[in-house]
PDB file of N, CA, C and O in Angstrom:
ATOM      1  N   MET A   1      -1.643  -4.290  -2.706  1.00 82.00           N
ATOM      2  CA  MET A   1      -1.211  -3.055  -3.328  1.00 82.00           C
ATOM      3  C   MET A   1      -1.448  -1.876  -2.395  1.00 82.00           C
ATOM      4  O   MET A   1      -0.603  -0.988  -2.302  1.00 82.00           O
ATOM      5  N   THR A   2      -2.589  -1.899  -1.733  1.00 85.00           N
ATOM      6  CA  THR A   2      -2.905  -0.800  -0.823  1.00 85.00           C
ATOM      7  C   THR A   2      -1.884  -0.709   0.302  1.00 85.00           C
ATOM      8  O   THR A   2      -1.416   0.384   0.639  1.00 85.00           O
ATOM      9  N   ARG A   3      -1.510  -1.860   0.855  1.00 88.00           N
ATOM     10  CA  ARG A   3      -0.529  -1.874   1.945  1.00 88.00           C
ATOM     11  C   ARG A   3       0.805  -1.321   1.466  1.00 88.00           C
ATOM     12  O   ARG A   3       1.456  -0.520   2.151  1.00 88.00           O
ATOM     13  N   GLU A   4       1.217  -1.732   0.273  1.00 89.00           N
ATOM     14  CA  GLU A   4       2.490  -1.268  -0.275  1.00 89.00           C
ATOM     15  C   GLU A   4       2.476   0.243  -0.503  1.00 89.00           C
ATOM     16  O   GLU A   4       3.423   0.950  -0.145  1.00 89.00           O
ATOM     17  N   LEU A   5       1.405   0.756  -1.081  1.00 90.00           N
ATOM     18  CA  LEU A   5       1.304   2.199  -1.307  1.00 90.00           C
ATOM     19  C   LEU A   5       1.275   2.964   0.011  1.00 90.00           C
ATOM     20  O   LEU A   5       1.880   4.033   0.138  1.00 90.00           O
ATOM     21  N   ARG A   6       0.578   2.413   0.995  1.00 90.00           N
ATOM     22  CA  ARG A   6       0.525   3.057   2.311  1.00 90.00           C
ATOM     23  C   ARG A   6       1.923   3.120   2.929  1.00 90.00           C
ATOM     24  O   ARG A   6       2.314   4.137   3.500  1.00 90.00           O
ATOM     25  N   GLU A   7       2.693   2.038   2.802  1.00 93.00           N
ATOM     26  CA  GLU A   7       4.058   2.005   3.330  1.00 93.00           C
ATOM     27  C   GLU A   7       4.950   3.026   2.635  1.00 93.00           C
ATOM     28  O   GLU A   7       5.697   3.761   3.287  1.00 93.00           O
ATOM     29  N   ILE A   8       4.850   3.096   1.317  1.00 92.00           N
ATOM     30  CA  ILE A   8       5.650   4.069   0.560  1.00 92.00           C
ATOM     31  C   ILE A   8       5.262   5.491   0.962  1.00 92.00           C
ATOM     32  O   ILE A   8       6.120   6.342   1.194  1.00 92.00           O
ATOM     33  N   GLY A   9       3.960   5.748   1.056  1.00 92.00           N
ATOM     34  CA  GLY A   9       3.491   7.071   1.462  1.00 92.00           C
ATOM     35  C   GLY A   9       3.984   7.443   2.850  1.00 92.00           C
ATOM     36  O   GLY A   9       4.392   8.582   3.095  1.00 92.00           O
ATOM     37  N   ASN A  10       3.972   6.469   3.753  1.00 92.00           N
ATOM     38  CA  ASN A  10       4.459   6.717   5.106  1.00 92.00           C
ATOM     39  C   ASN A  10       5.950   7.047   5.089  1.00 92.00           C
ATOM     40  O   ASN A  10       6.395   7.982   5.764  1.00 92.00           O
ATOM     41  N   ASN A  11       6.726   6.302   4.306  1.00 92.00           N
ATOM     42  CA  ASN A  11       8.158   6.572   4.211  1.00 92.00           C
ATOM     43  C   ASN A  11       8.425   7.960   3.640  1.00 92.00           C
ATOM     44  O   ASN A  11       9.286   8.698   4.138  1.00 92.00           O
ATOM     45  N   LEU A  12       7.702   8.336   2.593  1.00 93.00           N
ATOM     46  CA  LEU A  12       7.883   9.675   2.013  1.00 93.00           C
ATOM     47  C   LEU A  12       7.459  10.755   3.005  1.00 93.00           C
ATOM     48  O   LEU A  12       8.103  11.807   3.103  1.00 93.00           O
ATOM     49  N   ASN A  13       6.414  10.494   3.774  1.00 93.00           N
ATOM     50  CA  ASN A  13       5.971  11.454   4.781  1.00 93.00           C
ATOM     51  C   ASN A  13       7.034  11.641   5.859  1.00 93.00           C
ATOM     52  O   ASN A  13       7.300  12.772   6.292  1.00 93.00           O
ATOM     53  N   GLN A  14       7.658  10.547   6.290  1.00 94.00           N
ATOM     54  CA  GLN A  14       8.724  10.651   7.288  1.00 94.00           C
ATOM     55  C   GLN A  14       9.913  11.444   6.744  1.00 94.00           C
ATOM     56  O   GLN A  14      10.488  12.266   7.461  1.00 94.00           O
ATOM     57  N   LEU A  15      10.271  11.194   5.491  1.00 94.00           N
ATOM     58  CA  LEU A  15      11.365  11.958   4.872  1.00 94.00           C
ATOM     59  C   LEU A  15      11.011  13.446   4.798  1.00 94.00           C
ATOM     60  O   LEU A  15      11.856  14.303   5.060  1.00 94.00           O
ATOM     61  N   ALA A  16       9.769  13.745   4.441  1.00 94.00           N
ATOM     62  CA  ALA A  16       9.336  15.140   4.360  1.00 94.00           C
ATOM     63  C   ALA A  16       9.357  15.802   5.738  1.00 94.00           C
ATOM     64  O   ALA A  16       9.748  16.970   5.867  1.00 94.00           O
ATOM     65  N   PHE A  17       8.950  15.060   6.760  1.00 94.00           N
ATOM     66  CA  PHE A  17       8.957  15.606   8.120  1.00 94.00           C
ATOM     67  C   PHE A  17      10.373  15.994   8.546  1.00 94.00           C
ATOM     68  O   PHE A  17      10.605  17.093   9.051  1.00 94.00           O
ATOM     69  N   VAL A  18      11.325  15.089   8.314  1.00 94.00           N
ATOM     70  CA  VAL A  18      12.721  15.358   8.676  1.00 94.00           C
ATOM     71  C   VAL A  18      13.263  16.525   7.850  1.00 94.00           C
ATOM     72  O   VAL A  18      13.945  17.412   8.372  1.00 94.00           O
ATOM     73  N   ALA A  19      12.954  16.541   6.560  1.00 94.00           N
ATOM     74  CA  ALA A  19      13.431  17.623   5.695  1.00 94.00           C
ATOM     75  C   ALA A  19      12.880  18.966   6.168  1.00 94.00           C
ATOM     76  O   ALA A  19      13.604  19.966   6.201  1.00 94.00           O
ATOM     77  N   ASN A  20      11.612  18.988   6.545  1.00 92.00           N
ATOM     78  CA  ASN A  20      10.996  20.224   7.016  1.00 92.00           C
ATOM     79  C   ASN A  20      11.610  20.673   8.348  1.00 92.00           C
ATOM     80  O   ASN A  20      11.849  21.858   8.564  1.00 92.00           O
ATOM     81  N   ALA A  21      11.877  19.727   9.222  1.00 95.00           N
ATOM     82  CA  ALA A  21      12.409  20.053  10.549  1.00 95.00           C
ATOM     83  C   ALA A  21      13.872  20.475  10.504  1.00 95.00           C
ATOM     84  O   ALA A  21      14.295  21.330  11.287  1.00 95.00           O
ATOM     85  N   THR A  22      14.648  19.874   9.593  1.00 95.00           N
ATOM     86  CA  THR A  22      16.092  20.116   9.593  1.00 95.00           C
ATOM     87  C   THR A  22      16.595  20.913   8.392  1.00 95.00           C
ATOM     88  O   THR A  22      17.709  21.403   8.407  1.00 95.00           O
ATOM     89  N   GLY A  23      15.773  20.988   7.352  1.00 93.00           N
ATOM     90  CA  GLY A  23      16.218  21.632   6.126  1.00 93.00           C
ATOM     91  C   GLY A  23      17.075  20.719   5.275  1.00 93.00           C
ATOM     92  O   GLY A  23      17.619  21.138   4.258  1.00 93.00           O
ATOM     93  N   LEU A  24      17.219  19.460   5.691  1.00 93.00           N
ATOM     94  CA  LEU A  24      18.030  18.478   4.971  1.00 93.00           C
ATOM     95  C   LEU A  24      17.156  17.314   4.524  1.00 93.00           C
ATOM     96  O   LEU A  24      16.159  17.007   5.155  1.00 93.00           O
ATOM     97  N   ILE A  25      17.572  16.651   3.456  1.00 91.00           N
ATOM     98  CA  ILE A  25      16.840  15.477   3.000  1.00 91.00           C
ATOM     99  C   ILE A  25      17.834  14.377   2.658  1.00 91.00           C
ATOM    100  O   ILE A  25      18.920  14.637   2.137  1.00 91.00           O
ATOM    101  N   ASP A  26      17.462  13.155   2.986  1.00 92.00           N
ATOM    102  CA  ASP A  26      18.249  11.982   2.625  1.00 92.00           C
ATOM    103  C   ASP A  26      17.885  11.648   1.182  1.00 92.00           C
ATOM    104  O   ASP A  26      16.895  10.984   0.912  1.00 92.00           O
ATOM    105  N   GLU A  27      18.695  12.160   0.247  1.00 92.00           N
ATOM    106  CA  GLU A  27      18.379  12.011  -1.173  1.00 92.00           C
ATOM    107  C   GLU A  27      18.305  10.557  -1.614  1.00 92.00           C
ATOM    108  O   GLU A  27      17.430  10.197  -2.402  1.00 92.00           O
ATOM    109  N   ASP A  28      19.200   9.729  -1.109  1.00 93.00           N
ATOM    110  CA  ASP A  28      19.180   8.315  -1.488  1.00 93.00           C
ATOM    111  C   ASP A  28      17.866   7.662  -1.073  1.00 93.00           C
ATOM    112  O   ASP A  28      17.242   6.939  -1.855  1.00 93.00           O
ATOM    113  N   ALA A  29      17.443   7.909   0.162  1.00 93.00           N
ATOM    114  CA  ALA A  29      16.190   7.330   0.647  1.00 93.00           C
ATOM    115  C   ALA A  29      15.009   7.883  -0.139  1.00 93.00           C
ATOM    116  O   ALA A  29      14.070   7.142  -0.480  1.00 93.00           O
ATOM    117  N   TYR A  30      15.037   9.178  -0.428  1.00 93.00           N
ATOM    118  CA  TYR A  30      13.955   9.797  -1.189  1.00 93.00           C
ATOM    119  C   TYR A  30      13.816   9.146  -2.571  1.00 93.00           C
ATOM    120  O   TYR A  30      12.733   8.717  -2.960  1.00 93.00           O
ATOM    121  N   TYR A  31      14.913   9.063  -3.300  1.00 93.00           N
ATOM    122  CA  TYR A  31      14.851   8.512  -4.649  1.00 93.00           C
ATOM    123  C   TYR A  31      14.516   7.022  -4.655  1.00 93.00           C
ATOM    124  O   TYR A  31      13.870   6.531  -5.575  1.00 93.00           O
ATOM    125  N   GLU A  32      14.917   6.313  -3.605  1.00 93.00           N
ATOM    126  CA  GLU A  32      14.539   4.898  -3.486  1.00 93.00           C
ATOM    127  C   GLU A  32      13.021   4.764  -3.360  1.00 93.00           C
ATOM    128  O   GLU A  32      12.407   3.920  -4.004  1.00 93.00           O
ATOM    129  N   GLN A  33      12.416   5.627  -2.539  1.00 92.00           N
ATOM    130  CA  GLN A  33      10.963   5.573  -2.361  1.00 92.00           C
ATOM    131  C   GLN A  33      10.232   6.023  -3.622  1.00 92.00           C
ATOM    132  O   GLN A  33       9.190   5.464  -3.977  1.00 92.00           O
ATOM    133  N   VAL A  34      10.753   7.014  -4.305  1.00 93.00           N
ATOM    134  CA  VAL A  34      10.147   7.464  -5.561  1.00 93.00           C
ATOM    135  C   VAL A  34      10.171   6.331  -6.588  1.00 93.00           C
ATOM    136  O   VAL A  34       9.179   6.075  -7.272  1.00 93.00           O
ATOM    137  N   ALA A  35      11.286   5.621  -6.663  1.00 94.00           N
ATOM    138  CA  ALA A  35      11.388   4.487  -7.588  1.00 94.00           C
ATOM    139  C   ALA A  35      10.390   3.397  -7.220  1.00 94.00           C
ATOM    140  O   ALA A  35       9.740   2.812  -8.099  1.00 94.00           O
ATOM    141  N   ARG A  36      10.251   3.107  -5.921  1.00 93.00           N
ATOM    142  CA  ARG A  36       9.268   2.110  -5.473  1.00 93.00           C
ATOM    143  C   ARG A  36       7.860   2.542  -5.851  1.00 93.00           C
ATOM    144  O   ARG A  36       7.044   1.724  -6.293  1.00 93.00           O
ATOM    145  N   LEU A  37       7.560   3.828  -5.657  1.00 92.00           N
ATOM    146  CA  LEU A  37       6.239   4.339  -5.980  1.00 92.00           C
ATOM    147  C   LEU A  37       5.960   4.218  -7.470  1.00 92.00           C
ATOM    148  O   LEU A  37       4.889   3.754  -7.881  1.00 92.00           O
ATOM    149  N   ARG A  38       6.901   4.608  -8.294  1.00 93.00           N
ATOM    150  CA  ARG A  38       6.710   4.517  -9.743  1.00 93.00           C
ATOM    151  C   ARG A  38       6.470   3.076 -10.189  1.00 93.00           C
ATOM    152  O   ARG A  38       5.594   2.804 -11.000  1.00 93.00           O
ATOM    153  N   GLU A  39       7.266   2.152  -9.657  1.00 93.00           N
ATOM    154  CA  GLU A  39       7.092   0.745 -10.024  1.00 93.00           C
ATOM    155  C   GLU A  39       5.732   0.223  -9.560  1.00 93.00           C
ATOM    156  O   GLU A  39       5.059  -0.514 -10.289  1.00 93.00           O
ATOM    157  N   SER A  40       5.317   0.610  -8.377  1.00 92.00           N
ATOM    158  CA  SER A  40       3.996   0.196  -7.882  1.00 92.00           C
ATOM    159  C   SER A  40       2.890   0.739  -8.768  1.00 92.00           C
ATOM    160  O   SER A  40       1.935   0.028  -9.093  1.00 92.00           O
ATOM    161  N   LEU A  41       3.013   1.990  -9.168  1.00 91.00           N
ATOM    162  CA  LEU A  41       1.999   2.583 -10.041  1.00 91.00           C
ATOM    163  C   LEU A  41       1.965   1.900 -11.402  1.00 91.00           C
ATOM    164  O   LEU A  41       0.888   1.682 -11.971  1.00 91.00           O
ATOM    165  N   ARG A  42       3.113   1.511 -11.923  1.00 92.00           N
ATOM    166  CA  ARG A  42       3.151   0.770 -13.195  1.00 92.00           C
ATOM    167  C   ARG A  42       2.433  -0.576 -13.064  1.00 92.00           C
ATOM    168  O   ARG A  42       1.679  -0.979 -13.941  1.00 92.00           O
ATOM    169  N   ARG A  43       2.695  -1.279 -11.941  1.00 92.00           N
ATOM    170  CA  ARG A  43       2.048  -2.572 -11.728  1.00 92.00           C
ATOM    171  C   ARG A  43       0.543  -2.420 -11.578  1.00 92.00           C
ATOM    172  O   ARG A  43      -0.224  -3.236 -12.099  1.00 92.00           O
ATOM    173  N   ILE A  44       0.107  -1.375 -10.887  1.00 91.00           N
ATOM    174  CA  ILE A  44      -1.327  -1.128 -10.724  1.00 91.00           C
ATOM    175  C   ILE A  44      -1.956  -0.816 -12.078  1.00 91.00           C
ATOM    176  O   ILE A  44      -3.010  -1.344 -12.417  1.00 91.00           O
ATOM    177  N   GLU A  45      -1.295   0.042 -12.866  1.00 90.00           N
ATOM    178  CA  GLU A  45      -1.809   0.368 -14.197  1.00 90.00           C
ATOM    179  C   GLU A  45      -1.946  -0.881 -15.050  1.00 90.00           C
ATOM    180  O   GLU A  45      -2.964  -1.089 -15.704  1.00 90.00           O
ATOM    181  N   LYS A  46      -0.936  -1.728 -15.003  1.00 91.00           N
ATOM    182  CA  LYS A  46      -0.974  -2.952 -15.791  1.00 91.00           C
ATOM    183  C   LYS A  46      -2.102  -3.867 -15.319  1.00 91.00           C
ATOM    184  O   LYS A  46      -2.805  -4.466 -16.131  1.00 91.00           O
ATOM    185  N   ALA A  47      -2.286  -3.972 -14.010  1.00 90.00           N
ATOM    186  CA  ALA A  47      -3.343  -4.816 -13.466  1.00 90.00           C
ATOM    187  C   ALA A  47      -4.731  -4.295 -13.830  1.00 90.00           C
ATOM    188  O   ALA A  47      -5.637  -5.066 -14.115  1.00 90.00           O
ATOM    189  N   VAL A  48      -4.879  -2.987 -13.864  1.00 90.00           N
ATOM    190  CA  VAL A  48      -6.186  -2.387 -14.133  1.00 90.00           C
ATOM    191  C   VAL A  48      -6.495  -2.357 -15.625  1.00 90.00           C
ATOM    192  O   VAL A  48      -7.602  -2.694 -16.044  1.00 90.00           O
ATOM    193  N   THR A  49      -5.513  -1.975 -16.425  1.00 89.00           N
ATOM    194  CA  THR A  49      -5.766  -1.787 -17.853  1.00 89.00           C
ATOM    195  C   THR A  49      -5.298  -2.961 -18.700  1.00 89.00           C
ATOM    196  O   THR A  49      -5.687  -3.072 -19.861  1.00 89.00           O
ATOM    197  N   GLY A  50      -4.450  -3.792 -18.140  1.00 87.00           N
ATOM    198  CA  GLY A  50      -3.899  -4.896 -18.905  1.00 87.00           C
ATOM    199  C   GLY A  50      -2.713  -4.497 -19.755  1.00 87.00           C
ATOM    200  O   GLY A  50      -2.177  -5.288 -20.500  1.00 87.00           O
ATOM    201  N   LYS A  51      -2.311  -3.239 -19.660  1.00 77.00           N
ATOM    202  CA  LYS A  51      -1.158  -2.777 -20.432  1.00 77.00           C
ATOM    203  C   LYS A  51      -0.440  -1.678 -19.674  1.00 77.00           C
ATOM    204  O   LYS A  51      -0.977  -1.046 -18.793  1.00 77.00           O
ATOM    205  N   SER A  52       0.780  -1.468 -20.038  1.00 62.00           N
ATOM    206  CA  SER A  52       1.576  -0.371 -19.495  1.00 62.00           C
ATOM    207  C   SER A  52       2.592  -0.004 -20.547  1.00 62.00           C
ATOM    208  O   SER A  52       3.365  -0.838 -20.993  1.00 62.00           O
ATOM    209  N   ASP A  53       2.567   1.260 -20.974  1.00 62.00           N
ATOM    210  CA  ASP A  53       3.497   1.673 -22.029  1.00 62.00           C
ATOM    211  C   ASP A  53       4.849   2.088 -21.494  1.00 62.00           C
ATOM    212  O   ASP A  53       5.741   2.433 -22.241  1.00 62.00           O
ATOM    213  N   GLY A  54       5.001   2.087 -20.152  1.00 59.00           N
ATOM    214  CA  GLY A  54       6.293   2.391 -19.573  1.00 59.00           C
ATOM    215  C   GLY A  54       6.602   3.874 -19.466  1.00 59.00           C
ATOM    216  O   GLY A  54       7.653   4.247 -18.972  1.00 59.00           O
ATOM    217  N   THR A  55       5.700   4.736 -19.902  1.00 57.00           N
ATOM    218  CA  THR A  55       5.953   6.170 -19.797  1.00 57.00           C
ATOM    219  C   THR A  55       5.284   6.703 -18.540  1.00 57.00           C
ATOM    220  O   THR A  55       4.239   6.228 -18.113  1.00 57.00           O
ATOM    221  N   ASP A  56       5.915   7.681 -17.967  1.00 52.00           N
ATOM    222  CA  ASP A  56       5.320   8.372 -16.825  1.00 52.00           C
ATOM    223  C   ASP A  56       5.685   9.845 -16.910  1.00 52.00           C
ATOM    224  O   ASP A  56       6.316  10.396 -16.038  1.00 52.00           O
ATOM    225  N   GLU A  57       5.234  10.479 -17.986  1.00 51.00           N
ATOM    226  CA  GLU A  57       5.575  11.867 -18.262  1.00 51.00           C
ATOM    227  C   GLU A  57       5.172  12.794 -17.135  1.00 51.00           C
ATOM    228  O   GLU A  57       5.855  13.753 -16.831  1.00 51.00           O
ATOM    229  N   ASP A  58       4.037  12.487 -16.468  1.00 50.00           N
ATOM    230  CA  ASP A  58       3.580  13.332 -15.374  1.00 50.00           C
ATOM    231  C   ASP A  58       4.398  13.152 -14.112  1.00 50.00           C
ATOM    232  O   ASP A  58       4.273  13.900 -13.185  1.00 50.00           O
ATOM    233  N   MET A  59       5.262  12.127 -14.071  1.00 49.00           N
ATOM    234  CA  MET A  59       6.010  11.841 -12.859  1.00 49.00           C
ATOM    235  C   MET A  59       7.501  12.063 -13.044  1.00 49.00           C
ATOM    236  O   MET A  59       8.320  11.491 -12.352  1.00 49.00           O
ATOM    237  N   GLU A  60       7.896  12.904 -13.984  1.00 50.00           N
ATOM    238  CA  GLU A  60       9.317  13.200 -14.189  1.00 50.00           C
ATOM    239  C   GLU A  60       9.863  13.947 -12.998  1.00 50.00           C
ATOM    240  O   GLU A  60       9.175  14.693 -12.332  1.00 50.00           O
ATOM    241  N   ASP A  61      11.156  13.760 -12.724  1.00 47.00           N
ATOM    242  CA  ASP A  61      11.816  14.447 -11.584  1.00 47.00           C
ATOM    243  C   ASP A  61      11.864  15.933 -11.820  1.00 47.00           C
ATOM    244  O   ASP A  61      12.020  16.456 -12.822  1.00 47.00           O
TER     245      ASP A  61
END
């Protein structure tokens, strides 16, 4: 899980770097990484608590 989160964080950091440097963002890549992050967080929550209600109100776009 740690490796996966680190990879997602690295990808989001690279997207942020390019966006900051150029003023542009690859929206498809950004939303793909956000979806990966949300799914990873759901799996971690389920592993830790044994349940997941499927809501992520704090992580709305």
